[in-house]
Short mmCIF file of C-alpha atoms and ligand atoms in Angstrom, two decimals:
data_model
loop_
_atom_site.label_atom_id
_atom_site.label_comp_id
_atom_site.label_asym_id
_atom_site.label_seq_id
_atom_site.Cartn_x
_atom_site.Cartn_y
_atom_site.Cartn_z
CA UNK Q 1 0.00 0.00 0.00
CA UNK Q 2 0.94 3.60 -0.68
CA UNK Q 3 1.41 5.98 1.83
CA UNK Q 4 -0.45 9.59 1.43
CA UNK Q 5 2.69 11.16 1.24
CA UNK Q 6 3.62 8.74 -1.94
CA UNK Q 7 0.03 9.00 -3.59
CA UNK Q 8 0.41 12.48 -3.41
CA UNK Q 9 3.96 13.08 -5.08
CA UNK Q 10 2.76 10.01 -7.61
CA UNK Q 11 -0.22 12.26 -8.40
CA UNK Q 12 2.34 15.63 -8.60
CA UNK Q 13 4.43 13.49 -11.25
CA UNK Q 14 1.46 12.37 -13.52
CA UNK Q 15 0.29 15.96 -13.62
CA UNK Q 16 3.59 17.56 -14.32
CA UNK Q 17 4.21 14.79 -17.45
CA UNK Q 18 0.41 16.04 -18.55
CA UNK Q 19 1.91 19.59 -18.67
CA UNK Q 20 4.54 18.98 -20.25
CA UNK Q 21 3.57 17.30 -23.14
CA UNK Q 22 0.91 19.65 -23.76
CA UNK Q 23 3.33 22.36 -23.20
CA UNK Q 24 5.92 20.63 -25.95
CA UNK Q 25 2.86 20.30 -28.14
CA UNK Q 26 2.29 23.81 -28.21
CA UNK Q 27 5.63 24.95 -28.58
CA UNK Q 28 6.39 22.49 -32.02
CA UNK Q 29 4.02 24.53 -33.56
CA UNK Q 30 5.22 27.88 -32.40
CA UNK Q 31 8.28 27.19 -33.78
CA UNK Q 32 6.92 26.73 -37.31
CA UNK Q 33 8.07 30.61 -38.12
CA UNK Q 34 6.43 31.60 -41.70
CA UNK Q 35 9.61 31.74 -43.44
CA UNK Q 36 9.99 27.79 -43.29
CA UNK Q 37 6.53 27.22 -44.01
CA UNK Q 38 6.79 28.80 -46.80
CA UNK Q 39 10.42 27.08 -47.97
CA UNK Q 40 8.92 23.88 -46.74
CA UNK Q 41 5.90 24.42 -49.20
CA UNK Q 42 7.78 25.20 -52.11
CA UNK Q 43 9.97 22.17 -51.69
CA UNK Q 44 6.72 20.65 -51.35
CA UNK Q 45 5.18 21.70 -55.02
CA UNK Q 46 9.15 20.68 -56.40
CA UNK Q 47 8.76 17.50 -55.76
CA UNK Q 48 5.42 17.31 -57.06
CA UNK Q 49 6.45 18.97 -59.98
CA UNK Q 50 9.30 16.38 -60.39
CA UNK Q 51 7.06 13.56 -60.40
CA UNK Q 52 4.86 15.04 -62.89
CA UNK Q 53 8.17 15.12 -65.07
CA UNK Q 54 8.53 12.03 -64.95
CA UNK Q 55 5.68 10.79 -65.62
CA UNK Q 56 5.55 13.29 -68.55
CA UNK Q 57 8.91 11.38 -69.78
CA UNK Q 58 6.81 8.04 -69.80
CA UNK Q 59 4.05 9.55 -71.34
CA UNK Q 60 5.57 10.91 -74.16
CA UNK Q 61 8.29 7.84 -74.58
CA UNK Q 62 11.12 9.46 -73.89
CA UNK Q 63 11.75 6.84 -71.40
CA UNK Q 64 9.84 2.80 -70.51
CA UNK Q 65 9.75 3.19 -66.95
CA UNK Q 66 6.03 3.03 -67.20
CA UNK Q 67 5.84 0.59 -64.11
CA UNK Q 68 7.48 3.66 -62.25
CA UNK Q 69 4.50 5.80 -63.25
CA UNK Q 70 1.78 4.44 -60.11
CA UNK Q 71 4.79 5.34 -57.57
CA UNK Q 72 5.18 8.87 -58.69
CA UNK Q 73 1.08 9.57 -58.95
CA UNK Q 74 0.87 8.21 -55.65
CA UNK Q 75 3.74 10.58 -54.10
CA UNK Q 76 1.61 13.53 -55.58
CA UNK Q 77 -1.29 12.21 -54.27
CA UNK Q 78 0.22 12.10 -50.97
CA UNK Q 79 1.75 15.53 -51.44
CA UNK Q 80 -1.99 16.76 -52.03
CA UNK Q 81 -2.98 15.89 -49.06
CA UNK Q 82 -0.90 17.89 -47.18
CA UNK Q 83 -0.94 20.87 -48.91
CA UNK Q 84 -3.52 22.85 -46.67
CA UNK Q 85 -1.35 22.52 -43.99
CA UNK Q 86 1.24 24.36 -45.49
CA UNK Q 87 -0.74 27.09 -45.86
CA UNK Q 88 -1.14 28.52 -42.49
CA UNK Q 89 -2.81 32.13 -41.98
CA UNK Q 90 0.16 34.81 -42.02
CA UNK Q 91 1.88 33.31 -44.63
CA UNK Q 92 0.67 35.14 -47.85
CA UNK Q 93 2.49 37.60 -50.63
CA UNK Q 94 3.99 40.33 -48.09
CA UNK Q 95 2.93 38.94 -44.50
CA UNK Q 96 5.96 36.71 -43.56
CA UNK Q 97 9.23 39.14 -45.08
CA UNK Q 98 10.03 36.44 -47.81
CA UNK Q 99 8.87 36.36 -51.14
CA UNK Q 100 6.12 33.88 -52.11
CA UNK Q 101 3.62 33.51 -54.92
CA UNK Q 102 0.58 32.59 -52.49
CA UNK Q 103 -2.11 34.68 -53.64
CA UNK Q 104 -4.62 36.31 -50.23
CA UNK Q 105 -7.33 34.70 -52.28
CA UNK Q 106 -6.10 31.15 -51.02
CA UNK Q 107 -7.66 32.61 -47.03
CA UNK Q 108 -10.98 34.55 -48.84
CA UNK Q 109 -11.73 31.55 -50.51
CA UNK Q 110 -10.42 28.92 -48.42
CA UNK Q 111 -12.85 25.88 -49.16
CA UNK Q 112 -12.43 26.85 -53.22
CA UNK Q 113 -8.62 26.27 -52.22
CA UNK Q 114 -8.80 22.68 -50.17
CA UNK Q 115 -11.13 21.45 -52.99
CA UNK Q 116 -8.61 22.10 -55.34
CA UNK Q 117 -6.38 20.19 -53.46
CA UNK Q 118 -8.78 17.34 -53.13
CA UNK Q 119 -9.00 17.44 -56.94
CA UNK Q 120 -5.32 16.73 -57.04
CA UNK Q 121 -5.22 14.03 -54.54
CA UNK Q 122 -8.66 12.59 -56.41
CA UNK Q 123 -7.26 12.79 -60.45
CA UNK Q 124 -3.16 11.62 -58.84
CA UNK Q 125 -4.66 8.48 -57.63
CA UNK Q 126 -6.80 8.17 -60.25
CA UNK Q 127 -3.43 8.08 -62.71
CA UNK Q 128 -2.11 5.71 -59.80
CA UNK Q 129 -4.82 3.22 -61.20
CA UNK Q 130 -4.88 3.90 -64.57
CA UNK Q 131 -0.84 3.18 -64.18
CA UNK Q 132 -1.48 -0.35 -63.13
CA UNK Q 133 -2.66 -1.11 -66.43
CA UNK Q 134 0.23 -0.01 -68.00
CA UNK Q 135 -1.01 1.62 -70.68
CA UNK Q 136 0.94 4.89 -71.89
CA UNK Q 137 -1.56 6.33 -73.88
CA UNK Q 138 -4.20 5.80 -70.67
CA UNK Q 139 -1.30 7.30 -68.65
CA UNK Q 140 -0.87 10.34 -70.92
CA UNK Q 141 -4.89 11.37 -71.05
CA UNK Q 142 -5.04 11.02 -67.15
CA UNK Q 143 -1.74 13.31 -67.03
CA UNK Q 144 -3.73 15.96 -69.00
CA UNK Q 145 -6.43 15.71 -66.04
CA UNK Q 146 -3.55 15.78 -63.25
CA UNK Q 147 -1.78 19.16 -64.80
CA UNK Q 148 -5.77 20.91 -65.21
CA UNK Q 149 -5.70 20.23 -61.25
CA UNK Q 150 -2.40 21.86 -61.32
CA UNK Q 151 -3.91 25.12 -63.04
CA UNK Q 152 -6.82 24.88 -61.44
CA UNK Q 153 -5.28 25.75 -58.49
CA UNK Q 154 -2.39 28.10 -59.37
CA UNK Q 155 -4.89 30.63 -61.81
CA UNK Q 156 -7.23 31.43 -58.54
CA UNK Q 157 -4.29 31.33 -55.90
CA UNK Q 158 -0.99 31.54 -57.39
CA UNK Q 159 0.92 34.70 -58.58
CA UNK Q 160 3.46 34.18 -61.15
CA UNK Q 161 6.80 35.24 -60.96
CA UNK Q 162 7.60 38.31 -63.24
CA UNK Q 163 10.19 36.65 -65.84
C1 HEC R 1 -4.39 23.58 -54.07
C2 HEC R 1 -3.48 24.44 -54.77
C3 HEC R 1 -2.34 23.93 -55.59
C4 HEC R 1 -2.27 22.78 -56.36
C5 HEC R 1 -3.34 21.72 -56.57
C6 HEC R 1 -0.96 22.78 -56.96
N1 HEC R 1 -0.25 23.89 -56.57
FE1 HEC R 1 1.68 24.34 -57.09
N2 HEC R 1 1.56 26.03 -55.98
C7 HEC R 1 0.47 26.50 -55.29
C8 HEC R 1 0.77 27.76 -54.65
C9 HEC R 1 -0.18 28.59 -53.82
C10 HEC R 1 2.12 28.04 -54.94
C11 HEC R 1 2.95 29.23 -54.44
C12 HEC R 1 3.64 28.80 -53.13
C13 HEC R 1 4.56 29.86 -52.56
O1 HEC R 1 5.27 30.56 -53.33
O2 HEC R 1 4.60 29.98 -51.33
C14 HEC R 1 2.58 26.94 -55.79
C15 HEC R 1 3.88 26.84 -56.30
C16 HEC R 1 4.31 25.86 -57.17
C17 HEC R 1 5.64 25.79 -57.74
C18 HEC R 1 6.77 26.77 -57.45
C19 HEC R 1 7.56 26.31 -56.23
C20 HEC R 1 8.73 27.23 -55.93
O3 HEC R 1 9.87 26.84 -56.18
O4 HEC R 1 8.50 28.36 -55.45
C21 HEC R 1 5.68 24.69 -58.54
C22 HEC R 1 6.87 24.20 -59.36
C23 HEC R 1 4.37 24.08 -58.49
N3 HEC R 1 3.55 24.80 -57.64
C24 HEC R 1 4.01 22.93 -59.19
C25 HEC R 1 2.76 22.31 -59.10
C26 HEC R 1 2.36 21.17 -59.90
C27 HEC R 1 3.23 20.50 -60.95
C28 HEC R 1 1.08 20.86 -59.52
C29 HEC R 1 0.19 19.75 -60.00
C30 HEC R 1 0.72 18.42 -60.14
C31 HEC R 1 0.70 21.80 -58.48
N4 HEC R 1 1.74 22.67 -58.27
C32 HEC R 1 -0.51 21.79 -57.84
C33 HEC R 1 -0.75 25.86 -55.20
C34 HEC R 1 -1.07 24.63 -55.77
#
């Protein structure tokens, strides 16, 4: 049996660990300064847009690595996923003191913005299926539906880099 003494102090040490892990909860995301959200992000969209290339390469026969194709549509339909995340309130053109191209549409029209997301993830694992079949000419029409998902979000929410 535990004395009073040792229930209390056992009670003290389950409360502290409570505190503390809600503490370091709160804290990770504190640290997430707008700066690397927004290099995080566009790391994010360059590794989409390298998968895309390389599908693109099967597609038009530059290369036979069609059996590579599912792998890549998956990773972008992964990638989809996670893009609202990355788009925290704050971080827009001229809010966080480092250039971006994220348009203050994305936060007026924020549901317009996640569907457009969801349309990625939807026609990227769509072209994951299609890719099991390994036909190239099936993988290049459901390419042309995965790059409209790609405009269809950077037109509304994207601003393009003067060139
Ligand atoms: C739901 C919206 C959305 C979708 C879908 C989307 N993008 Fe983007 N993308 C953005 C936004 C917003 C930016 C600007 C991010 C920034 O500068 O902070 C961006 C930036 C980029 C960039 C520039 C990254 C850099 O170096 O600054 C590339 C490349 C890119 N996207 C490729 C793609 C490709 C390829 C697809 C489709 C397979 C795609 N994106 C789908 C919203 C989207």
């Amino acid at each position: 049996m535990l004395g009073r003494k040792h229930k209390l102090a056992l009670i003290g040490m389950v409360a502290a660990i409570g505190l503390g892990a809600g503490l370091g909860g709160g804290l990770a995301q504190a640290a997430d300064d707008g700066k690397n959200v927004i290099a995080y992000r566009q790391n994010v969209m360059k590794g989409i847009a390298a998968h895309i290339t390389q599908i693109a390469m099967v597609a038009k026969g530059e290369v036979s690595f069609a059996g590579h194709v599912a792998a890549n549509a998956t990773a972008m339909a992964n990638a989809a996923k996670i893009i609202p995340e990355l788009f925290p309130k704050g971080t827009g053109e001229g809010e966080a003191g480092v250039p971006t191209e994220a348009k203050a549409e994305i936060w007026k029209d924020w549901d317009k913005f996640a569907a457009a997301a969801k349309n990625l993830e939807a026609q990227a694992t769509k072209l994951a299926e299609v890719a099991g079949g390994g036909d190239v000419g099936a993988i290049g029409a459901q390419l042309g539906e995965v790059g409209k998902a790609c405009g269809g979000c950077h037109e509304p929410f994207r601003t393009k880099k003067p060139e």
